[in-house]
Amino acid sequence: MRSTPLALSWLFLFASGGTTPLANASERQLLTEADQLVDIPLVSSATRLLQHRSEAPASITVIDREMIDASGAQEIPDLFRLVPGFQVYQVNGHKFGVSTHSPGEGHPGRLEVMIDGRSVYLAAFSAVDWRSLGVGLSDIDSIEVVRGSNVPTYGSNAFLGAINIITRSAFKDRGSRLVAVGGSGDAARVELNHNDSFGNHGLRLSAGTLQNDGFGIEDAGRGRYVNLRTTSTPTLSDTLELQLGFSQGKAGIGPAFLPIFDRRYSAHYQTLTWSRDLNDADNLRIQAHHNYFKGKMDQTLLSETFGTDFLRLGIPDELFYPNLETGNTERFDLELQHQLRLLSDLRAVWGMGLRQDRGASEVLFNTTASLADNLWRLFANLEWRASKRLVWNLGAMTEHHDSAGIKTSPRLALNLQLNRHHMLRASYTLAYRMPSLLASNQNTRWTHSNGTPLAQLLDADPNLQPEKNRTLELGYLGIVPALKLDIDLKLFHEQVTRGLGTVFSIDPLPLNTVTRISSNNSHWRASGLETQLKLRPTPHFWIALQYAYLDIEGLSSDGKISDVDQSIVDQNLSEMSPRHSLSLLANQQLNQNWDLSLNFYQQSATGFFSGSMLDSFRRLDTRLAKTWKRRKTETQIALVMQNLLNEDYAEFQQRNQFDRRAYLSLSLQFL
């Protein structure tokens, strides 16, 4: 616990403000009544209706621009370390995992991740590729995170939660901005964006590059992106928005105990959104988007990869190692949404959508043909203010999947306003997650260099069923205006059945191989507590604290083969997720030009499928920034130190050693 006293001493320094006049008594007397109010932001990700967090049917974390800057994060996934109950880890230097309330794995896929409402989930790989998003940290305005199943609002992949990354509007900024970062591990990052407006038309153009040496285990990588966002308001009622983006890069990736292979990727997306305000409360929106992602890994022979030891095992030396991240996937999505006020105390939003996921990978699917999954959806959310203190939220999503049929996921929530500053919430959700394109169709074989398939490696149960999640949540949201303190407390119980796991089949000929078959054989129960609080005792000092306790019990056959009887050894899932996790972000504006922040993380021991069993860790980050403002320019230099105490720890696998890192950034804003 060497870092904890240091963290507390920093907090004391911040809170006391010993070197700054901002905390003296005379200035405190100048605080107005408005300064004592707590800023509770409006959110829409829980129901698609714009609501106060105190009226939403789920726990929500909002990561605003202030927190993004103070965190010193160098990658977008790092921001989710500020969300209670979320687990963030680097599978490799350029590959990330983000999960919650579930066992850790190299390809987590039970979170819906969106950018401005556009899903970025890759169905043919059953995961999100965070490096290929096509946006930079400077493009983000805020992030809304629904901490709990949100299938009734956003569909199948919001099985355990939903993330909506909201980018900056073309009308919000002016001029141009350049951000350049360099630091440890040969890290270099450049982000450039330009904003302009022409009457009723706004434009934002962004581009960026990134590179670093990863963990120094041949997992170095680099990438680049460009995106364009245009917004037009031809009438007072109509808004038309176009978003385009492209990204590409290369990085070394690989699971634990296996060599690192280079993977190249390219991706692009297009989104067109039209919305019309029908009156003060009614709105109609149509959105169409298309995503494309292609990954490429060179085929390698086992004898070249692992040496000649395989020959002594009777395995042919010209057998190809199946690089499983080779292939392409794309998504076409069309959605209509209608928001309306039915009565003075009754609001609703409903809509429908059609989605097609396509994938092509000879390695994953054992065919040169392109496979497709079609899914249509019908959704609705109703908000009823039964009285001044009672708000009911009722929502449901019905999805029809080509292979899994029709499932309806409902949610019912009651919000009780105890008084002006304290609220209770109770909600129940029944959610289904449809099998992905990969889960339903994977068919990977060991292949000889002459093209002959020799044995099955991965297969899919032809009768896969949707995963099922029953969630009960109790929440408390309170504010203390005098301290500008915002408290969010949540108790939850989740019961997941028919979870996607693996069964094994032994094939003695010709290679005595083990086939992994996707099956609904996992189940777990997750219970726990999550809390977040934000305290702003003065206008120039604030603290954000997040803590989660998670208790998981259950079994998964994503395990290993017994040497004695070749039977499955179930894994206890209580070992595959951290029981305790904590993050603390504190920020002190020293004066008009200097800004200092402290970021402390702590997590208990955990393990990962395809990874390692890892010890608990503590990590302390700091950021010190100096800003100069002129009439039409703003310059900022910031120093970020990650893992300041140099207590090395591993992420996902033992060879991913996270040591002390330092980054220096220069930001130039031209108005």
XYZ file of C-alpha atoms in Angstrom, residues 64-549:
486
model
C -17.255 14.823 -19.828
C -14.532 16.805 -21.563
C -13.196 18.035 -18.228
C -12.620 14.454 -17.034
C -11.109 13.384 -20.356
C -8.499 16.132 -20.185
C -7.729 15.631 -16.485
C -7.308 11.859 -16.842
C -4.249 12.134 -19.059
C -5.552 9.122 -21.033
C -3.563 8.279 -24.151
C -6.128 5.820 -25.558
C -9.934 5.944 -25.679
C -10.408 2.621 -23.790
C -8.405 4.018 -20.847
C -11.285 6.416 -20.162
C -13.492 3.513 -19.056
C -11.231 2.921 -16.065
C -13.254 5.859 -14.674
C -16.491 3.832 -14.824
C -17.367 1.765 -11.725
C -17.616 -1.949 -12.503
C -15.802 -1.692 -15.836
C -12.622 -3.631 -16.508
C -10.136 -2.290 -19.052
C -7.026 -4.149 -20.154
C -4.533 -4.308 -22.981
C -4.516 -7.718 -24.651
C -1.506 -6.419 -26.575
C 0.028 -3.002 -26.977
C -2.517 -2.073 -29.652
C -5.432 -4.339 -28.768
C -7.810 -3.559 -25.904
C -10.562 -5.267 -23.981
C -13.412 -3.484 -22.183
C -15.900 -5.572 -20.197
C -18.208 -5.435 -17.185
C -19.858 -8.006 -14.881
C -18.451 -10.907 -16.902
C -15.335 -13.064 -17.189
C -12.355 -11.376 -18.803
C -11.499 -12.537 -22.310
C -9.466 -11.434 -25.295
C -12.524 -10.612 -27.424
C -15.240 -9.248 -25.090
C -18.483 -8.714 -27.005
C -21.355 -8.172 -24.571
C -21.210 -4.353 -24.604
C -22.831 -2.198 -27.257
C -20.337 0.479 -28.272
C -21.600 3.374 -30.365
C -20.240 6.585 -31.813
C -23.037 9.148 -32.083
C -25.511 6.274 -32.026
C -23.686 4.224 -34.706
C -22.781 0.733 -33.514
C -19.117 -0.183 -34.071
C -19.457 -3.865 -33.101
C -17.759 -6.263 -35.562
C -20.094 -9.245 -35.938
C -17.629 -11.469 -37.831
C -15.106 -11.146 -34.975
C -17.591 -10.843 -32.056
C -15.764 -7.841 -30.614
C -14.986 -4.144 -30.905
C -11.674 -3.131 -32.463
C -10.874 0.026 -30.488
C -7.889 0.998 -32.614
C -9.967 1.217 -35.824
C -12.719 3.555 -34.539
C -11.547 6.406 -36.743
C -11.836 9.135 -34.079
C -9.274 10.694 -31.750
C -9.429 11.780 -28.126
C -9.772 15.417 -29.193
C -12.888 14.547 -31.245
C -14.846 13.430 -28.163
C -17.253 15.808 -26.439
C -18.547 13.364 -23.799
C -19.280 9.671 -23.232
C -22.447 8.199 -21.761
C -22.078 4.746 -20.209
C -25.163 2.752 -19.209
C -23.939 0.456 -16.435
C -26.282 -2.469 -16.849
C -28.221 -4.316 -19.492
C -29.664 -1.875 -22.027
C -31.042 -4.293 -24.625
C -34.559 -2.742 -24.407
C -33.081 0.457 -25.854
C -30.179 -0.511 -28.116
C -30.625 -4.186 -28.820
C -28.762 -7.417 -28.541
C -25.193 -6.286 -27.943
C -26.154 -4.041 -25.015
C -26.459 -7.299 -23.054
C -24.410 -6.052 -20.095
C -24.244 -2.341 -20.873
C -23.958 0.345 -23.528
C -21.380 3.003 -24.389
C -22.198 6.017 -26.562
C -19.213 8.170 -27.560
C -20.556 11.610 -28.471
C -18.257 13.540 -30.787
C -17.945 17.294 -30.999
C -20.471 19.091 -33.168
C -19.387 20.931 -36.273
C -20.892 24.092 -34.711
C -19.390 23.693 -31.232
C -15.769 24.645 -31.939
C -14.163 27.332 -34.028
C -10.907 27.403 -35.932
C -8.230 24.717 -35.878
C -6.491 22.677 -33.226
C -3.260 20.682 -33.298
C -2.282 18.174 -30.593
C 1.155 16.539 -30.661
C 2.247 13.953 -28.064
C 5.525 12.087 -27.617
C 6.848 9.871 -24.886
C 7.825 6.466 -23.550
C 8.020 3.435 -25.784
C 8.704 5.540 -28.889
C 5.145 6.877 -28.569
C 4.027 9.559 -30.992
C 0.492 10.854 -31.482
C -0.719 13.743 -33.629
C -4.325 14.945 -33.864
C -5.508 17.792 -36.079
C -9.018 19.133 -36.471
C -10.567 22.108 -38.226
C -14.033 23.605 -37.772
C -15.802 26.015 -40.076
C -19.319 27.217 -40.826
C -21.002 28.606 -43.899
C -24.385 30.059 -43.051
C -26.554 27.115 -41.997
C -23.824 24.582 -42.757
C -21.106 23.433 -40.366
C -18.030 21.326 -41.047
C -15.527 19.499 -38.849
C -12.526 17.733 -40.382
C -10.192 15.634 -38.225
C -7.112 13.533 -38.869
C -4.556 11.799 -36.722
C -1.699 9.335 -36.446
C -0.470 7.149 -33.583
C 2.446 4.810 -32.991
C 4.273 3.169 -30.078
C 6.338 0.099 -29.240
C 3.572 -1.552 -27.190
C 4.948 -3.679 -24.368
C 8.228 -4.230 -26.201
C 7.379 -7.838 -27.131
C 7.156 -7.313 -30.888
C 3.664 -5.805 -30.459
C 4.581 -2.365 -31.769
C 2.047 -0.687 -34.010
C 0.953 2.395 -35.840
C -2.275 3.759 -37.239
C -3.876 6.743 -38.878
C -7.369 8.056 -39.447
C -9.365 10.847 -41.026
C -12.999 11.790 -40.492
C -15.453 14.395 -41.704
C -18.647 15.625 -40.055
C -21.012 18.063 -41.745
C -24.229 19.459 -40.317
C -26.848 21.405 -42.266
C -30.033 23.094 -41.038
C -31.892 23.990 -44.248
C -34.991 24.932 -42.232
C -35.775 25.704 -38.603
C -37.199 22.183 -38.250
C -34.779 20.048 -40.268
C -31.228 18.894 -39.590
C -29.139 16.810 -41.978
C -25.859 15.314 -40.813
C -23.218 13.361 -42.728
C -20.283 11.549 -41.096
C -17.484 9.812 -43.005
C -14.346 8.186 -41.681
C -11.377 6.033 -42.662
C -8.639 4.356 -40.632
C -5.813 1.909 -41.246
C -2.829 0.561 -39.409
C -0.609 -2.324 -38.424
C 0.262 -3.921 -35.075
C 1.596 -7.085 -33.505
C -1.039 -9.118 -31.648
C -1.311 -12.560 -30.077
C -2.796 -14.339 -27.050
C -0.750 -15.493 -24.074
C 1.940 -18.156 -24.589
C 1.800 -17.825 -28.392
C 4.010 -15.794 -30.709
C 3.107 -12.263 -31.805
C 1.911 -11.902 -35.390
C 1.531 -8.712 -37.412
C -2.030 -7.779 -38.310
C -2.875 -5.080 -40.800
C -6.298 -3.483 -40.810
C -8.317 -0.944 -42.743
C -11.775 0.369 -41.926
C -14.249 2.984 -43.085
C -17.745 4.142 -42.178
C -20.532 6.361 -43.509
C -23.521 7.742 -41.570
C -26.397 9.879 -42.838
C -28.922 11.231 -40.336
C -32.014 13.358 -40.985
C -34.161 14.683 -38.177
C -37.211 16.917 -38.101
C -38.783 18.688 -35.137
C -42.495 18.167 -35.651
C -43.400 20.505 -32.768
C -41.978 21.469 -29.358
C -41.959 17.865 -28.112
C -42.192 15.592 -31.164
C -39.235 14.603 -33.305
C -38.701 12.233 -36.226
C -35.274 10.824 -37.087
C -33.993 8.484 -39.801
C -30.423 7.206 -39.659
C -28.564 4.973 -42.122
C -25.007 3.807 -41.585
C -22.459 1.417 -43.030
C -19.291 0.060 -41.382
C -16.491 -1.918 -43.027
C -13.466 -3.558 -41.411
C -10.767 -5.760 -42.921
C -8.036 -7.564 -41.012
C -5.128 -9.377 -42.600
C -2.540 -11.671 -40.999
C 0.007 -13.586 -43.058
C -0.228 -17.365 -42.983
C 2.671 -19.047 -41.206
C 3.747 -22.665 -40.882
C 3.723 -24.257 -37.448
C 7.294 -25.434 -37.948
C 8.379 -21.831 -38.589
C 6.374 -20.502 -35.661
C 7.065 -23.056 -32.930
C 10.156 -24.873 -34.170
C 10.643 -28.556 -34.935
C 9.221 -29.805 -31.620
C 5.941 -30.322 -33.408
C 7.550 -32.928 -35.639
C 8.175 -35.147 -32.629
C 4.457 -34.912 -31.818
C 3.569 -36.338 -35.195
C 2.197 -33.027 -36.497
C 3.066 -32.263 -40.143
C 5.737 -29.575 -40.453
C 3.775 -27.895 -43.260
C 0.622 -27.321 -41.229
C -0.592 -23.702 -41.294
C -1.185 -21.865 -38.033
C -4.742 -20.425 -38.315
C -4.478 -16.661 -37.818
C -8.007 -15.991 -36.596
C -8.145 -12.242 -37.194
C -8.044 -12.473 -40.964
C -11.153 -11.532 -42.893
C -13.558 -8.691 -43.471
C -16.871 -7.708 -41.951
C -19.392 -4.997 -42.673
C -22.696 -3.795 -41.301
C -25.616 -2.057 -43.015
C -28.173 -0.454 -40.704
C -31.316 1.603 -41.298
C -33.406 2.946 -38.412
C -36.465 5.153 -37.946
C -37.171 6.755 -34.573
C -40.179 8.848 -33.499
C -40.277 10.770 -30.237
C -43.584 12.224 -29.089
C -45.478 13.580 -26.096
C -48.774 11.751 -25.663
C -49.998 13.703 -22.626
C -48.589 16.391 -20.374
C -47.128 13.691 -18.112
C -46.546 10.964 -20.716
C -43.658 10.825 -23.207
C -42.718 8.050 -25.596
C -40.192 7.095 -28.216
C -40.621 4.210 -30.623
C -38.949 3.011 -33.766
C -37.887 0.177 -36.005
C -34.729 -0.874 -37.741
C -33.201 -3.365 -40.146
C -29.605 -4.550 -39.948
C -27.479 -6.846 -42.064
C -24.094 -8.143 -40.915
C -21.800 -9.633 -43.525
C -18.512 -11.433 -43.114
C -15.970 -13.185 -45.300
C -13.043 -15.192 -43.954
C -11.759 -18.478 -45.298
C -9.882 -18.983 -42.011
C -12.903 -18.394 -39.746
C -15.693 -19.856 -41.880
C -13.903 -22.380 -44.144
C -15.461 -20.881 -47.249
C -14.600 -18.199 -49.774
C -18.225 -17.080 -49.849
C -19.546 -14.095 -47.924
C -21.950 -14.964 -45.086
C -24.821 -12.758 -43.940
C -27.072 -12.353 -40.910
C -30.261 -10.297 -41.032
C -31.903 -8.775 -37.976
C -34.899 -6.492 -37.673
C -35.998 -4.730 -34.521
C -38.954 -2.892 -33.075
C -38.511 -0.837 -29.904
C -40.383 1.537 -27.632
C -39.784 3.375 -24.361
C -42.478 5.083 -22.304
C -41.919 7.630 -19.531
C -44.922 8.332 -17.256
C -44.843 10.926 -14.510
C -47.450 9.379 -12.248
C -46.996 12.183 -9.706
C -44.494 14.841 -8.737
C -42.420 12.150 -7.030
C -43.031 9.021 -9.123
C -41.649 8.381 -12.603
C -42.243 5.078 -14.386
C -40.109 3.915 -17.336
C -41.275 0.990 -19.449
C -39.264 -0.160 -22.442
C -38.932 -3.151 -24.730
C -37.003 -4.313 -27.785
C -38.233 -7.090 -30.076
C -35.591 -8.573 -32.378
C -35.913 -11.124 -35.150
C -32.711 -12.973 -35.999
C -32.283 -15.252 -39.016
C -31.139 -18.250 -36.996
C -32.322 -17.510 -33.434
C -35.901 -16.429 -34.160
C -37.811 -13.733 -32.250
C -37.026 -12.505 -28.730
C -38.443 -9.594 -26.730
C -36.399 -7.866 -24.024
C -38.487 -5.720 -21.608
C -37.534 -3.384 -18.751
C -39.659 -1.806 -16.013
C -38.294 0.884 -13.681
C -39.690 3.090 -10.935
C -37.964 6.293 -9.795
C -39.085 7.733 -6.458
C -38.130 11.296 -5.564
C -37.797 11.282 -1.761
C -37.267 15.023 -1.681
C -35.630 17.675 -3.751
C -32.155 16.165 -3.486
C -32.595 12.415 -2.986
C -33.995 9.740 -5.303
C -34.447 5.950 -5.252
C -34.704 3.682 -8.286
C -35.766 0.073 -8.781
C -35.687 -1.698 -12.124
C -36.012 -5.172 -13.598
C -34.730 -6.178 -17.042
C -35.059 -9.378 -19.020
C -32.541 -9.306 -21.863
C -31.512 -11.606 -24.711
C -28.329 -11.540 -26.765
C -28.546 -13.054 -30.228
C -25.625 -15.200 -31.468
C -23.147 -13.232 -33.546
C -22.215 -14.050 -37.115
C -18.995 -15.631 -35.840
C -20.619 -17.662 -33.059
C -23.177 -19.150 -35.445
C -20.847 -19.897 -38.355
C -17.290 -20.431 -37.137
C -15.659 -23.361 -38.887
C -11.874 -23.194 -38.605
C -9.666 -26.070 -39.691
C -6.044 -27.064 -39.476
C -4.876 -26.770 -43.085
C -1.863 -28.204 -44.873
C 0.243 -25.818 -46.948
C -1.076 -27.570 -50.072
C -4.604 -26.444 -49.129
C -5.836 -29.765 -47.756
C -7.973 -29.408 -44.575
C -6.733 -31.953 -42.040
C -8.736 -31.474 -38.848
C -11.338 -29.274 -37.193
C -10.141 -26.596 -34.758
C -13.269 -24.447 -34.159
C -16.895 -25.306 -34.811
C -20.364 -24.027 -33.868
C -23.373 -25.751 -32.386
C -26.040 -25.518 -35.138
C -28.710 -24.986 -32.463
C -27.213 -22.000 -30.646
C -29.754 -20.089 -28.554
C -29.713 -16.447 -27.421
C -27.992 -15.742 -24.134
C -30.396 -14.710 -21.367
C -29.886 -12.165 -18.581
C -32.258 -11.330 -15.720
C -31.226 -8.134 -13.915
C -32.558 -6.547 -10.748
C -31.163 -3.127 -9.830
C -31.691 -0.828 -6.852
C -30.216 2.640 -7.014
C -29.821 5.835 -5.048
C -28.943 9.238 -6.490
C -28.373 12.165 -4.160
C -26.862 15.619 -4.150
C -25.536 17.849 -1.390
C -25.737 21.368 -2.864
C -23.620 23.002 -0.175
C -20.671 20.775 -1.139
C -21.609 20.368 -4.781
C -21.533 16.637 -4.108
C -23.194 14.143 -6.485
C -23.600 10.560 -5.172
C -24.672 7.552 -7.249
C -25.066 4.177 -5.505
C -26.214 0.949 -7.146
C -26.933 -2.590 -5.913
C -27.465 -5.216 -8.592
C -28.071 -8.893 -9.180
C -27.670 -10.478 -12.628
C -28.438 -14.051 -13.611
C -26.975 -15.101 -16.971
C -28.056 -18.413 -18.445
C -27.371 -20.073 -21.794
C -24.132 -18.084 -21.885
C -21.885 -18.673 -24.844
C -19.050 -21.016 -23.889
C -17.142 -23.932 -25.346
C -17.432 -27.693 -25.384
C -14.700 -29.945 -26.693
C -14.609 -32.891 -29.033
C -11.605 -35.219 -29.345
C -10.701 -36.413 -32.828
C -7.872 -39.002 -32.649
C -7.334 -39.036 -36.416
C -5.383 -37.807 -38.181
C -3.774 -35.458 -35.612
C -5.382 -36.360 -32.279
C -6.798 -32.819 -32.208
C -9.289 -31.103 -29.926
C -12.181 -29.245 -31.532
C -13.619 -26.254 -29.648
C -17.356 -25.930 -30.256
C -19.391 -22.815 -29.424
C -22.240 -23.840 -27.138
C -24.753 -22.410 -24.630
C -23.045 -24.144 -21.718
C -21.976 -21.202 -19.525
C -23.917 -19.666 -16.680
C -23.105 -17.213 -13.934
C -24.596 -15.025 -11.253
C -23.159 -11.559 -10.660
C -24.034 -9.477 -7.615
C -22.445 -6.414 -6.209
C -22.281 -2.744 -5.448
C -21.162 0.209 -7.532
C -20.772 3.775 -6.415
C -19.557 6.969 -7.961
C -19.364 10.418 -6.450
C -18.204 13.773 -7.695
C -17.300 16.488 -5.247
C -16.573 20.103 -6.189
C -16.067 22.021 -2.919
C -14.640 25.036 -4.777
C -14.954 26.175 -8.398
C -11.320 25.212 -8.945
C -11.094 21.811 -7.275
C -13.043 18.592 -7.856
C -12.787 14.878 -7.128
C -14.420 11.956 -8.957
C -14.376 8.638 -7.071
C -15.526 5.288 -8.495
C -15.650 1.976 -6.627
C -17.137 -1.426 -7.441
C -17.518 -4.688 -5.549
